[in-house]
mmCIF file with all atom_site columns, C-alpha atoms in Angstrom:
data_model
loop_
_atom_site.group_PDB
_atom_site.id
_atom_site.type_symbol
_atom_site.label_atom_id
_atom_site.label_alt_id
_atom_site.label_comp_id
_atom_site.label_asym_id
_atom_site.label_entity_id
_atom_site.label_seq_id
_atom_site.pdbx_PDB_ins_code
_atom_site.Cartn_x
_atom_site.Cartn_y
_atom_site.Cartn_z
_atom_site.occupancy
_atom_site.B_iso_or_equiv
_atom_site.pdbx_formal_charge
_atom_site.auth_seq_id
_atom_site.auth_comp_id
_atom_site.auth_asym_id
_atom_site.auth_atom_id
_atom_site.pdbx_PDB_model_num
ATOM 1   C CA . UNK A 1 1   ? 0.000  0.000  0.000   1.00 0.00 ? 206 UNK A CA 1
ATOM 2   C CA . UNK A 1 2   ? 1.305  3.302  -0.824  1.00 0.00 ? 207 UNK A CA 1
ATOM 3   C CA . UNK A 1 3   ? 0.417  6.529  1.627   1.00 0.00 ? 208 UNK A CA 1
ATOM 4   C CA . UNK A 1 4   ? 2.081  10.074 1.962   1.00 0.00 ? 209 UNK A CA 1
ATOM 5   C CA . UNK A 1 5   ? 0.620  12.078 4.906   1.00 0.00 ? 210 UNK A CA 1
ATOM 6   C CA . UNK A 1 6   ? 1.601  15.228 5.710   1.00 0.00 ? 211 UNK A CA 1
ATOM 7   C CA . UNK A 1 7   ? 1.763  17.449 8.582   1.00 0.00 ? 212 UNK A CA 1
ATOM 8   C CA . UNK A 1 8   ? 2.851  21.159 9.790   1.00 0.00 ? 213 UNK A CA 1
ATOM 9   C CA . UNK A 1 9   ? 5.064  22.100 12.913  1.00 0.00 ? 214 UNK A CA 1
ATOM 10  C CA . UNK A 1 10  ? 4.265  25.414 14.415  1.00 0.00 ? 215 UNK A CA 1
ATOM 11  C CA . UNK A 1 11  ? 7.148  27.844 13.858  1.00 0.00 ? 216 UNK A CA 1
ATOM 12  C CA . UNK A 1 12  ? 8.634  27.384 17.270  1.00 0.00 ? 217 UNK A CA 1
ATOM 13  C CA . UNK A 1 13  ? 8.888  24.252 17.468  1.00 0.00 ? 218 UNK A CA 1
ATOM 14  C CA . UNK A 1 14  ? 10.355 24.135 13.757  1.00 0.00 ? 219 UNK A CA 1
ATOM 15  C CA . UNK A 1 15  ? 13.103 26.559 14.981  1.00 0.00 ? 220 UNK A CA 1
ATOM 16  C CA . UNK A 1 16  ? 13.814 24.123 18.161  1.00 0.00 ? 221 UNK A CA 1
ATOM 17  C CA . UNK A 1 17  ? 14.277 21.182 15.957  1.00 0.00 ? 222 UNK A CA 1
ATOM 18  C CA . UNK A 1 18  ? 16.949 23.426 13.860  1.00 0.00 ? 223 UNK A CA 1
ATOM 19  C CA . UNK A 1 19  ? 18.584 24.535 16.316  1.00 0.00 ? 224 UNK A CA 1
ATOM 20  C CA . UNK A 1 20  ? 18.748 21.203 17.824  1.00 0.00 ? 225 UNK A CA 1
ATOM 21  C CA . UNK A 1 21  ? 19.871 19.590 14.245  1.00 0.00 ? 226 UNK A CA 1
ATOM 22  C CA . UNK A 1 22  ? 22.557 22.183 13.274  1.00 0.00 ? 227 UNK A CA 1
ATOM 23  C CA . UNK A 1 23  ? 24.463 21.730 16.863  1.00 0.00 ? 228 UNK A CA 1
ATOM 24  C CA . UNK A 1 24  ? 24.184 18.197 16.441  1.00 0.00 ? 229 UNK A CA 1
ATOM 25  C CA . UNK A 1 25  ? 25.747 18.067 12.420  1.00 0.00 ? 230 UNK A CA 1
ATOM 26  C CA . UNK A 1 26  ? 28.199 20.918 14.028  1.00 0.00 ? 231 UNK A CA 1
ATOM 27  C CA . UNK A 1 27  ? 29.268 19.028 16.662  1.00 0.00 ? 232 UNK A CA 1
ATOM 28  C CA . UNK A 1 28  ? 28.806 14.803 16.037  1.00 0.00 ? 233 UNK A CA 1
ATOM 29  C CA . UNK A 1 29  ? 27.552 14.130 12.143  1.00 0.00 ? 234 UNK A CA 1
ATOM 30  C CA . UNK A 1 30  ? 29.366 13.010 9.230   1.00 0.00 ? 235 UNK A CA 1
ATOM 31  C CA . UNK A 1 31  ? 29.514 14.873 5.693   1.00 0.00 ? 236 UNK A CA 1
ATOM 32  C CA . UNK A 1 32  ? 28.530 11.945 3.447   1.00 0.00 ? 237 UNK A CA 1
ATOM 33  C CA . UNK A 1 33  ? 30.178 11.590 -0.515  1.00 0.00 ? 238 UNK A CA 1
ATOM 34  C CA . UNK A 1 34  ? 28.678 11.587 -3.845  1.00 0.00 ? 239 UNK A CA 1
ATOM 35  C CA . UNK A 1 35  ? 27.046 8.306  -3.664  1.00 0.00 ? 240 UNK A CA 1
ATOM 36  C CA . UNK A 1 36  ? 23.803 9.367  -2.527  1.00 0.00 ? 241 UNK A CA 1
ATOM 37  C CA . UNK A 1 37  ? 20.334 11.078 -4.010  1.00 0.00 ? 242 UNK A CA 1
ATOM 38  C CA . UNK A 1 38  ? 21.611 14.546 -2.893  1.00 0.00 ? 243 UNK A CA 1
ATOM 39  C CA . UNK A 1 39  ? 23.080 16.794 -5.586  1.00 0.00 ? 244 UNK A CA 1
ATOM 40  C CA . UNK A 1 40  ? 24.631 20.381 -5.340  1.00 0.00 ? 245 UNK A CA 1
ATOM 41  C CA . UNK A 1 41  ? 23.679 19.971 -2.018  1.00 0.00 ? 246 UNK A CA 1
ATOM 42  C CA . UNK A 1 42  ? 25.352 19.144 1.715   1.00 0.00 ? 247 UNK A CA 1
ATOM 43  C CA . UNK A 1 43  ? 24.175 15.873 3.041   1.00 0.00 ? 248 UNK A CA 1
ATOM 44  C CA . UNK A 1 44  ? 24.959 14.699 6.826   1.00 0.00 ? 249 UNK A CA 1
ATOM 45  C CA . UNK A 1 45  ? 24.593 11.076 8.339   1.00 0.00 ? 250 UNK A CA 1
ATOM 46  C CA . UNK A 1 46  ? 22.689 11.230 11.674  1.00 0.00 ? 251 UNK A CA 1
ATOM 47  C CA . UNK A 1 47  ? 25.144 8.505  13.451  1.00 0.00 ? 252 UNK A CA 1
ATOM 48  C CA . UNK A 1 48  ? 24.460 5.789  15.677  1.00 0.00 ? 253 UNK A CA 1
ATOM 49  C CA . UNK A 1 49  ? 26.166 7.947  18.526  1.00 0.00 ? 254 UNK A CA 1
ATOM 50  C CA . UNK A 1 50  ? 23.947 11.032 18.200  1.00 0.00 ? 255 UNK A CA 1
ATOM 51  C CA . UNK A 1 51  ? 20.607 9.251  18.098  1.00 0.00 ? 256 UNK A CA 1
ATOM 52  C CA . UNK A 1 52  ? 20.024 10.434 21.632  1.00 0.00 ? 257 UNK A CA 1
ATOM 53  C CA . UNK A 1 53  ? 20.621 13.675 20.944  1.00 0.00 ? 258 UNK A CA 1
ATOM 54  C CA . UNK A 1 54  ? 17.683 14.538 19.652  1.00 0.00 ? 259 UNK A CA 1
ATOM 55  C CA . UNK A 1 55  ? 14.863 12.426 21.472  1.00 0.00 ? 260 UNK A CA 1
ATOM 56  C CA . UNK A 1 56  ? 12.483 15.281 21.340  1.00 0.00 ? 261 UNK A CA 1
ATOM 57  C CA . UNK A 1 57  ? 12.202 15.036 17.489  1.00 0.00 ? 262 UNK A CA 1
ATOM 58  C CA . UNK A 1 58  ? 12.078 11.535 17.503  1.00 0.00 ? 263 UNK A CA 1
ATOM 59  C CA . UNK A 1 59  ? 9.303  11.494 19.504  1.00 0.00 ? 264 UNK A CA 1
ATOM 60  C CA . UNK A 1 60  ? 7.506  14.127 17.458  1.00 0.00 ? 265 UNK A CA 1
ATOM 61  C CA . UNK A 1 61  ? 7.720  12.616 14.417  1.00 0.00 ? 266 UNK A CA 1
ATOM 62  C CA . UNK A 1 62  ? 6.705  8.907  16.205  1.00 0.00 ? 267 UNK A CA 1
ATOM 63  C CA . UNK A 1 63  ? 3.510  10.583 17.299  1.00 0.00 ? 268 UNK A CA 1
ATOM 64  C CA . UNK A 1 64  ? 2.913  12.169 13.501  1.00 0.00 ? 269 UNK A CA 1
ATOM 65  C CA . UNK A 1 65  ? 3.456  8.411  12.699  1.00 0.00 ? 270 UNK A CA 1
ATOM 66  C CA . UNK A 1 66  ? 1.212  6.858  15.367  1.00 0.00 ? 271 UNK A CA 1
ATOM 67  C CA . UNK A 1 67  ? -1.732 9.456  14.115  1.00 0.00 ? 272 UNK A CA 1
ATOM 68  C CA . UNK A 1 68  ? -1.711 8.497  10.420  1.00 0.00 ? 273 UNK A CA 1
ATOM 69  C CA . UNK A 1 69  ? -0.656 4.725  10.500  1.00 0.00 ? 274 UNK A CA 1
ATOM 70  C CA . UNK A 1 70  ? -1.015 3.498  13.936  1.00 0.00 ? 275 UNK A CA 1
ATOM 71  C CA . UNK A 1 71  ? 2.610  1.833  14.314  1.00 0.00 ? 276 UNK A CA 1
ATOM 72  C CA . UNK A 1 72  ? 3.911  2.625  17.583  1.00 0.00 ? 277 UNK A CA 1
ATOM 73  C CA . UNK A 1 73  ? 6.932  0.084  17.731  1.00 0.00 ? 278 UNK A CA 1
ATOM 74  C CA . UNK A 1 74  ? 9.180  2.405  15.486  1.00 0.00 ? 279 UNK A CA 1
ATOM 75  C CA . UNK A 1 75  ? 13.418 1.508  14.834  1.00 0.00 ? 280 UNK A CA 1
ATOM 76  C CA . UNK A 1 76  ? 15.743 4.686  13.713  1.00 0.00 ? 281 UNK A CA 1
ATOM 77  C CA . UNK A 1 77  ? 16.811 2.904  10.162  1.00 0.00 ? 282 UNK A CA 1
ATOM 78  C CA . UNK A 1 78  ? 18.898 5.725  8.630   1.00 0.00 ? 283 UNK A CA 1
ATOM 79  C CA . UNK A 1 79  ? 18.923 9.601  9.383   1.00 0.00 ? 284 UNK A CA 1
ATOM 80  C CA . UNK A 1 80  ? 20.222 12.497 7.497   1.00 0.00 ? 285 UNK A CA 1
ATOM 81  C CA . UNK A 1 81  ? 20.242 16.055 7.300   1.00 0.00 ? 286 UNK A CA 1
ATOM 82  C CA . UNK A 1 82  ? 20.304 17.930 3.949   1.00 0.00 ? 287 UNK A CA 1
ATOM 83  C CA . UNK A 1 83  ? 21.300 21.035 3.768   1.00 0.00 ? 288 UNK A CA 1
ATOM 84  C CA . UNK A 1 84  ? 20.707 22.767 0.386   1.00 0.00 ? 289 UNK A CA 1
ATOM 85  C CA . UNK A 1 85  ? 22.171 24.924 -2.289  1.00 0.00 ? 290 UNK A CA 1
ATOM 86  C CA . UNK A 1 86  ? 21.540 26.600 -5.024  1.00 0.00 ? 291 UNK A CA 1
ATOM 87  C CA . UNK A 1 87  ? 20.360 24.221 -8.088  1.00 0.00 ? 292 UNK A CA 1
ATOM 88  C CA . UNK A 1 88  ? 20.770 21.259 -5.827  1.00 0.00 ? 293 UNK A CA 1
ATOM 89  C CA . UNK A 1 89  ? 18.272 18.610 -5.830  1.00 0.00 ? 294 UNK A CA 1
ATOM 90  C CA . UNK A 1 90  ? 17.669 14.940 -5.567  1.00 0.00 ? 295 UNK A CA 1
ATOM 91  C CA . UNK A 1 91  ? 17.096 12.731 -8.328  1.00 0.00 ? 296 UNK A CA 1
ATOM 92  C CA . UNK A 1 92  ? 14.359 10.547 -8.406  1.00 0.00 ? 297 UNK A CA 1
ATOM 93  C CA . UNK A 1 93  ? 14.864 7.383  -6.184  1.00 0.00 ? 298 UNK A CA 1
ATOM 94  C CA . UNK A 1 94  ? 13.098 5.089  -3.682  1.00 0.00 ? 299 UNK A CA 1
ATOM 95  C CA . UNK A 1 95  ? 13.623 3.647  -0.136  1.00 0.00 ? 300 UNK A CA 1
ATOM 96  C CA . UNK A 1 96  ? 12.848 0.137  -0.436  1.00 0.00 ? 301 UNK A CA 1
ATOM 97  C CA . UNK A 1 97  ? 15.128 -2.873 -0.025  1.00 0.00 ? 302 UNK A CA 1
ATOM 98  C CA . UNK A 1 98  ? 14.034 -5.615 -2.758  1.00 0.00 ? 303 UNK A CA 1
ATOM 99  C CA . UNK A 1 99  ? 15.601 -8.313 -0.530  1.00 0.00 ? 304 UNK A CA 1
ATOM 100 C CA . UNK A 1 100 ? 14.723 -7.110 3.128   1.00 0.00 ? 305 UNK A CA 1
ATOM 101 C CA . UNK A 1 101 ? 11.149 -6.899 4.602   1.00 0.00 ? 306 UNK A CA 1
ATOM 102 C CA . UNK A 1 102 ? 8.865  -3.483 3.088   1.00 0.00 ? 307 UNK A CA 1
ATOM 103 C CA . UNK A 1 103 ? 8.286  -2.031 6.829   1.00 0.00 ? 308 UNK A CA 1
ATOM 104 C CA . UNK A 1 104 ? 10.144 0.895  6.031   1.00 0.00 ? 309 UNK A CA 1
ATOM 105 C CA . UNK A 1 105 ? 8.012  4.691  7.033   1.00 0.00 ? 310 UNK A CA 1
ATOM 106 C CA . UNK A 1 106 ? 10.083 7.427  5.494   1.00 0.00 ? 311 UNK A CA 1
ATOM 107 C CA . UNK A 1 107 ? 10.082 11.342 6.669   1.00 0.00 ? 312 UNK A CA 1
ATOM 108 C CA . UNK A 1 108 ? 11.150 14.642 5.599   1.00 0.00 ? 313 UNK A CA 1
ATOM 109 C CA . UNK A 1 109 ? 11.123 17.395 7.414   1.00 0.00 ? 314 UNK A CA 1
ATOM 110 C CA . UNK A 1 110 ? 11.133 20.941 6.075   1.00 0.00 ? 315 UNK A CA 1
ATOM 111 C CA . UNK A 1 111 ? 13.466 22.826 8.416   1.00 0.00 ? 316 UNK A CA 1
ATOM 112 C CA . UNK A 1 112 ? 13.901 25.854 6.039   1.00 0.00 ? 317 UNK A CA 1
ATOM 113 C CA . UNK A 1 113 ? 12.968 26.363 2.849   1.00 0.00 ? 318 UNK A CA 1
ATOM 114 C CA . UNK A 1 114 ? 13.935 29.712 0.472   1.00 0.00 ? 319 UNK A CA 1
ATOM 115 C CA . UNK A 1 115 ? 11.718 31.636 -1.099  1.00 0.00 ? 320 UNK A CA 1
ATOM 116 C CA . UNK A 1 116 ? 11.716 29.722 -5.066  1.00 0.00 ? 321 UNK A CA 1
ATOM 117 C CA . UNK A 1 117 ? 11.541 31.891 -8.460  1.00 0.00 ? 322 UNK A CA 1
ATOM 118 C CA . UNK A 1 118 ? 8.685  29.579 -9.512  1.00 0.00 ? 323 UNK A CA 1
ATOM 119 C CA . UNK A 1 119 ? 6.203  27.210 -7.683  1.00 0.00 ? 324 UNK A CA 1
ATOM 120 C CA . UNK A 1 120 ? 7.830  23.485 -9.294  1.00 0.00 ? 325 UNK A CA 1
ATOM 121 C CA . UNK A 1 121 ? 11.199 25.271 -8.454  1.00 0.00 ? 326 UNK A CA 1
ATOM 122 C CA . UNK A 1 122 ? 12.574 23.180 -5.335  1.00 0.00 ? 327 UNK A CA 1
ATOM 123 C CA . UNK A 1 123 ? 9.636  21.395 -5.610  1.00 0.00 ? 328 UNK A CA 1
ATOM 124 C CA . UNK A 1 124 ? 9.169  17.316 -3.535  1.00 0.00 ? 329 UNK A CA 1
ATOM 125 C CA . UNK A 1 125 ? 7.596  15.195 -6.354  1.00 0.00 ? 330 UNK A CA 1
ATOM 126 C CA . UNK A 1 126 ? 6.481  11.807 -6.136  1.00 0.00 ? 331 UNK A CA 1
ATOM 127 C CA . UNK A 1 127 ? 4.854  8.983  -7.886  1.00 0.00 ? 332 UNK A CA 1
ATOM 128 C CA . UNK A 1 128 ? 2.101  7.346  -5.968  1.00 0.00 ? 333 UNK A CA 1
ATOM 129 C CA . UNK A 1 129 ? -0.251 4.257  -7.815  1.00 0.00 ? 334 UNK A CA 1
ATOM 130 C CA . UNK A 1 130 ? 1.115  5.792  -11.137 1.00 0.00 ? 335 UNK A CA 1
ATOM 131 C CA . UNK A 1 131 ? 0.416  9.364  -10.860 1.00 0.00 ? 336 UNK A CA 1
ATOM 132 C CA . UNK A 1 132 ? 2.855  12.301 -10.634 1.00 0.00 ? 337 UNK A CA 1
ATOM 133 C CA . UNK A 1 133 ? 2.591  14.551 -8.047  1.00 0.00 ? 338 UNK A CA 1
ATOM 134 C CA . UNK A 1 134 ? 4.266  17.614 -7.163  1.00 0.00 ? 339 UNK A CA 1
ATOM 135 C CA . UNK A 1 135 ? 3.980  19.512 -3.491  1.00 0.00 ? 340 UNK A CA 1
ATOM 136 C CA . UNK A 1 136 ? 5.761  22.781 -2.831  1.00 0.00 ? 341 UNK A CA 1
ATOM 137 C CA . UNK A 1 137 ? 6.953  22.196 0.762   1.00 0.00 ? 342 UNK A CA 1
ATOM 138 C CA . UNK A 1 138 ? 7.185  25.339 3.213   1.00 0.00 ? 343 UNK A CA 1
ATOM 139 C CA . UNK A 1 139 ? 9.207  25.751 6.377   1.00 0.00 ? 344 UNK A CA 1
ATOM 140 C CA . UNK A 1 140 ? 7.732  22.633 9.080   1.00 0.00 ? 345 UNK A CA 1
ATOM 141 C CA . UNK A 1 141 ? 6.125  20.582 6.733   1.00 0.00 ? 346 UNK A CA 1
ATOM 142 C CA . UNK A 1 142 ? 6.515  17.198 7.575   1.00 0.00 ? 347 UNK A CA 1
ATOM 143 C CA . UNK A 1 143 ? 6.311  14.407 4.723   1.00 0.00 ? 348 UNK A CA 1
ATOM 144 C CA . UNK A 1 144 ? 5.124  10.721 5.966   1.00 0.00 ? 349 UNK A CA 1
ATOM 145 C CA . UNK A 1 145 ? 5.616  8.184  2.953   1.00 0.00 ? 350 UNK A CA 1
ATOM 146 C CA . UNK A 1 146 ? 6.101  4.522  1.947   1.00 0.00 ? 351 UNK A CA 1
ATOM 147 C CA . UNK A 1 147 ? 9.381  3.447  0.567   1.00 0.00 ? 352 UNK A CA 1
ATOM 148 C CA . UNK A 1 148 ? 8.058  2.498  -2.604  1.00 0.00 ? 353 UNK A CA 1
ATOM 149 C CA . UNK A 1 149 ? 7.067  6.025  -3.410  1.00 0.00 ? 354 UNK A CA 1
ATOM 150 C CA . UNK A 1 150 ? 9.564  7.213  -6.234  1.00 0.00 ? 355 UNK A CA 1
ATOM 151 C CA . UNK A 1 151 ? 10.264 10.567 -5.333  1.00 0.00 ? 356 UNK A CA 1
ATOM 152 C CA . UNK A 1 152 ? 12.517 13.801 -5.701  1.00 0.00 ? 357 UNK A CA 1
ATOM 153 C CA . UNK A 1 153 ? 13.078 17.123 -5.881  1.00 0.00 ? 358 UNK A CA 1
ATOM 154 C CA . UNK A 1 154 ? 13.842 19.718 -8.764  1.00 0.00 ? 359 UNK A CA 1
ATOM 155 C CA . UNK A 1 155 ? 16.376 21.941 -8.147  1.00 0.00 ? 360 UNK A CA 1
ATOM 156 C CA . UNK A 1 156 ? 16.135 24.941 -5.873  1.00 0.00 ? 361 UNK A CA 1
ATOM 157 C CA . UNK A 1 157 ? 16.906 28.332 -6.765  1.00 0.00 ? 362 UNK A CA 1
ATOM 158 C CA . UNK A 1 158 ? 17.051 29.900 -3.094  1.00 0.00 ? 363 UNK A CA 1
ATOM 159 C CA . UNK A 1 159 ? 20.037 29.980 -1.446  1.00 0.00 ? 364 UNK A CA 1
ATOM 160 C CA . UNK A 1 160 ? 18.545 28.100 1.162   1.00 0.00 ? 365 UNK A CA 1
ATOM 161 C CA . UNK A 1 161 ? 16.842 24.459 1.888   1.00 0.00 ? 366 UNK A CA 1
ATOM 162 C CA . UNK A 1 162 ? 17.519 22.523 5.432   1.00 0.00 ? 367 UNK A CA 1
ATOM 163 C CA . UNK A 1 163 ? 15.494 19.030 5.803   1.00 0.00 ? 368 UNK A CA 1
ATOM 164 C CA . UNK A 1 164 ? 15.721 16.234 8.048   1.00 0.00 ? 369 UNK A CA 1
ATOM 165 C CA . UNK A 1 165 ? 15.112 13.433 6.935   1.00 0.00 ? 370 UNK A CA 1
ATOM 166 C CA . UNK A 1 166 ? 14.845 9.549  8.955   1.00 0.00 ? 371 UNK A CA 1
ATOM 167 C CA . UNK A 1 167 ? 13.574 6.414  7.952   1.00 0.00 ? 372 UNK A CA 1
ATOM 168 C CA . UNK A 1 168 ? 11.908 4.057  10.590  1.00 0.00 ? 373 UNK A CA 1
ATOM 169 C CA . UNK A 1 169 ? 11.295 0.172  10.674  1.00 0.00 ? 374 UNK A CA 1
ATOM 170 C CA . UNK A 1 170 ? 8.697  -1.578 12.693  1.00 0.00 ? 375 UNK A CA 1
ATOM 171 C CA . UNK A 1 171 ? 11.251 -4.687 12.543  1.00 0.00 ? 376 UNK A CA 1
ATOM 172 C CA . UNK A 1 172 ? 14.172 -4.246 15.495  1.00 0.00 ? 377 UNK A CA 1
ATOM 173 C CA . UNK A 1 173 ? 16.358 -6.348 14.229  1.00 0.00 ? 378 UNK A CA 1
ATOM 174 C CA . UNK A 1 174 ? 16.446 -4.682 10.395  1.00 0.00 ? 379 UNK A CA 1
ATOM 175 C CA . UNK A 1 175 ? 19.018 -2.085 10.430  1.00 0.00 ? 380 UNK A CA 1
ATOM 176 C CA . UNK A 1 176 ? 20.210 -1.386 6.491   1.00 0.00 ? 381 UNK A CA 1
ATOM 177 C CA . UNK A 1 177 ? 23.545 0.232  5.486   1.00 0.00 ? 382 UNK A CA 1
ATOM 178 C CA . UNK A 1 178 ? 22.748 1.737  2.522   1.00 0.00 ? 383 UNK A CA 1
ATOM 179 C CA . UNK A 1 179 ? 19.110 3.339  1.963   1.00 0.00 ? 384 UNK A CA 1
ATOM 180 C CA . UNK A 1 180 ? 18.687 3.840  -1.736  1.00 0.00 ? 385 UNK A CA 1
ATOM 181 C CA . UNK A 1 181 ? 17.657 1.187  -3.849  1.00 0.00 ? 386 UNK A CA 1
#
């Protein structure tokens, strides 16, 4: 079954989770290469050792979860922040492991987002039961998906774009490496 939900965060609490994200990247993260979805853009592994760091989004985003799908057993599977450029963007990819259990919930969170020169501009699109769709994402947005949604985005033309973005598992034991199939 494929789903996106989405949600808003109230300004402050979008500005708490930056804050909280930025000192973490500053402080414990890990740039990450070229061999991910991210283009033109800085991307930043969330690692094992700063999971704690920021319970208080975790458990934001569980209860976003718990509303639209009910899950409430929910694994950390991969986190990242994005932080992005001008004309960066991600090309079109999914979450999904061919070989591994589908119990994959992906999220994005809009921690800032630029002001764009036109609306696809920047722009999250997505393929859901064979239709494109395109949603112009604004500062706390939060984007609840399957990982067999093929999605993107085109490439911004503000100077600024912060996301964070973590993928859960209702299996404990299922902890991938890599997250783009």
């Amino acid at each position: 079954m494929e789903y996106l939900y989405q949600f808003r965060l109230s300004p402050d609490k979008t500005k708490e989770i930056k804050e909280e994200l930025d000192y973490i990247v500053d402080t414990y993260s890990n740039k990450v290469g070229e061999n991910i979805s991210t283009k033109v853009s800085d991307q930043y592994h969330l690692n094992h050792d700063c999971r704690g760091k920021y319970s208080k989004t975790i458990d934001e985003l569980k209860s976003m979860i718990f509303e639209c799908l009910g899950e409430t057993d929910l694994y950390i599977t991969n986190g990242w922040v994005v932080y992005g450029k001008p004309g960066g963007y991600h090309v079109m990819h999914r979450h999904n492991f061919p070989d591994k259990p589908n119990k994959d919930i992906c999220t994005v969170t809009y921690l800032d987002v630029g002001k764009e020169e036109e609306y696809h501009c920047g722009a999250f699109y997505y393929i859901m039961n064979g239709e494109h769709y395109t949603y112009q994402p604004v500062p706390g947005d939060v984007l609840i998906f399957s990982p067999t949604i093929w999605h993107g985005t085109y490439p911004q033309t503000s100077e600024v774009r912060q996301t964070l973005n973590i993928d859960f598992n209702t299996v404990e034991e299922y902890f991938p490496q890599d997250f783009i199939s």
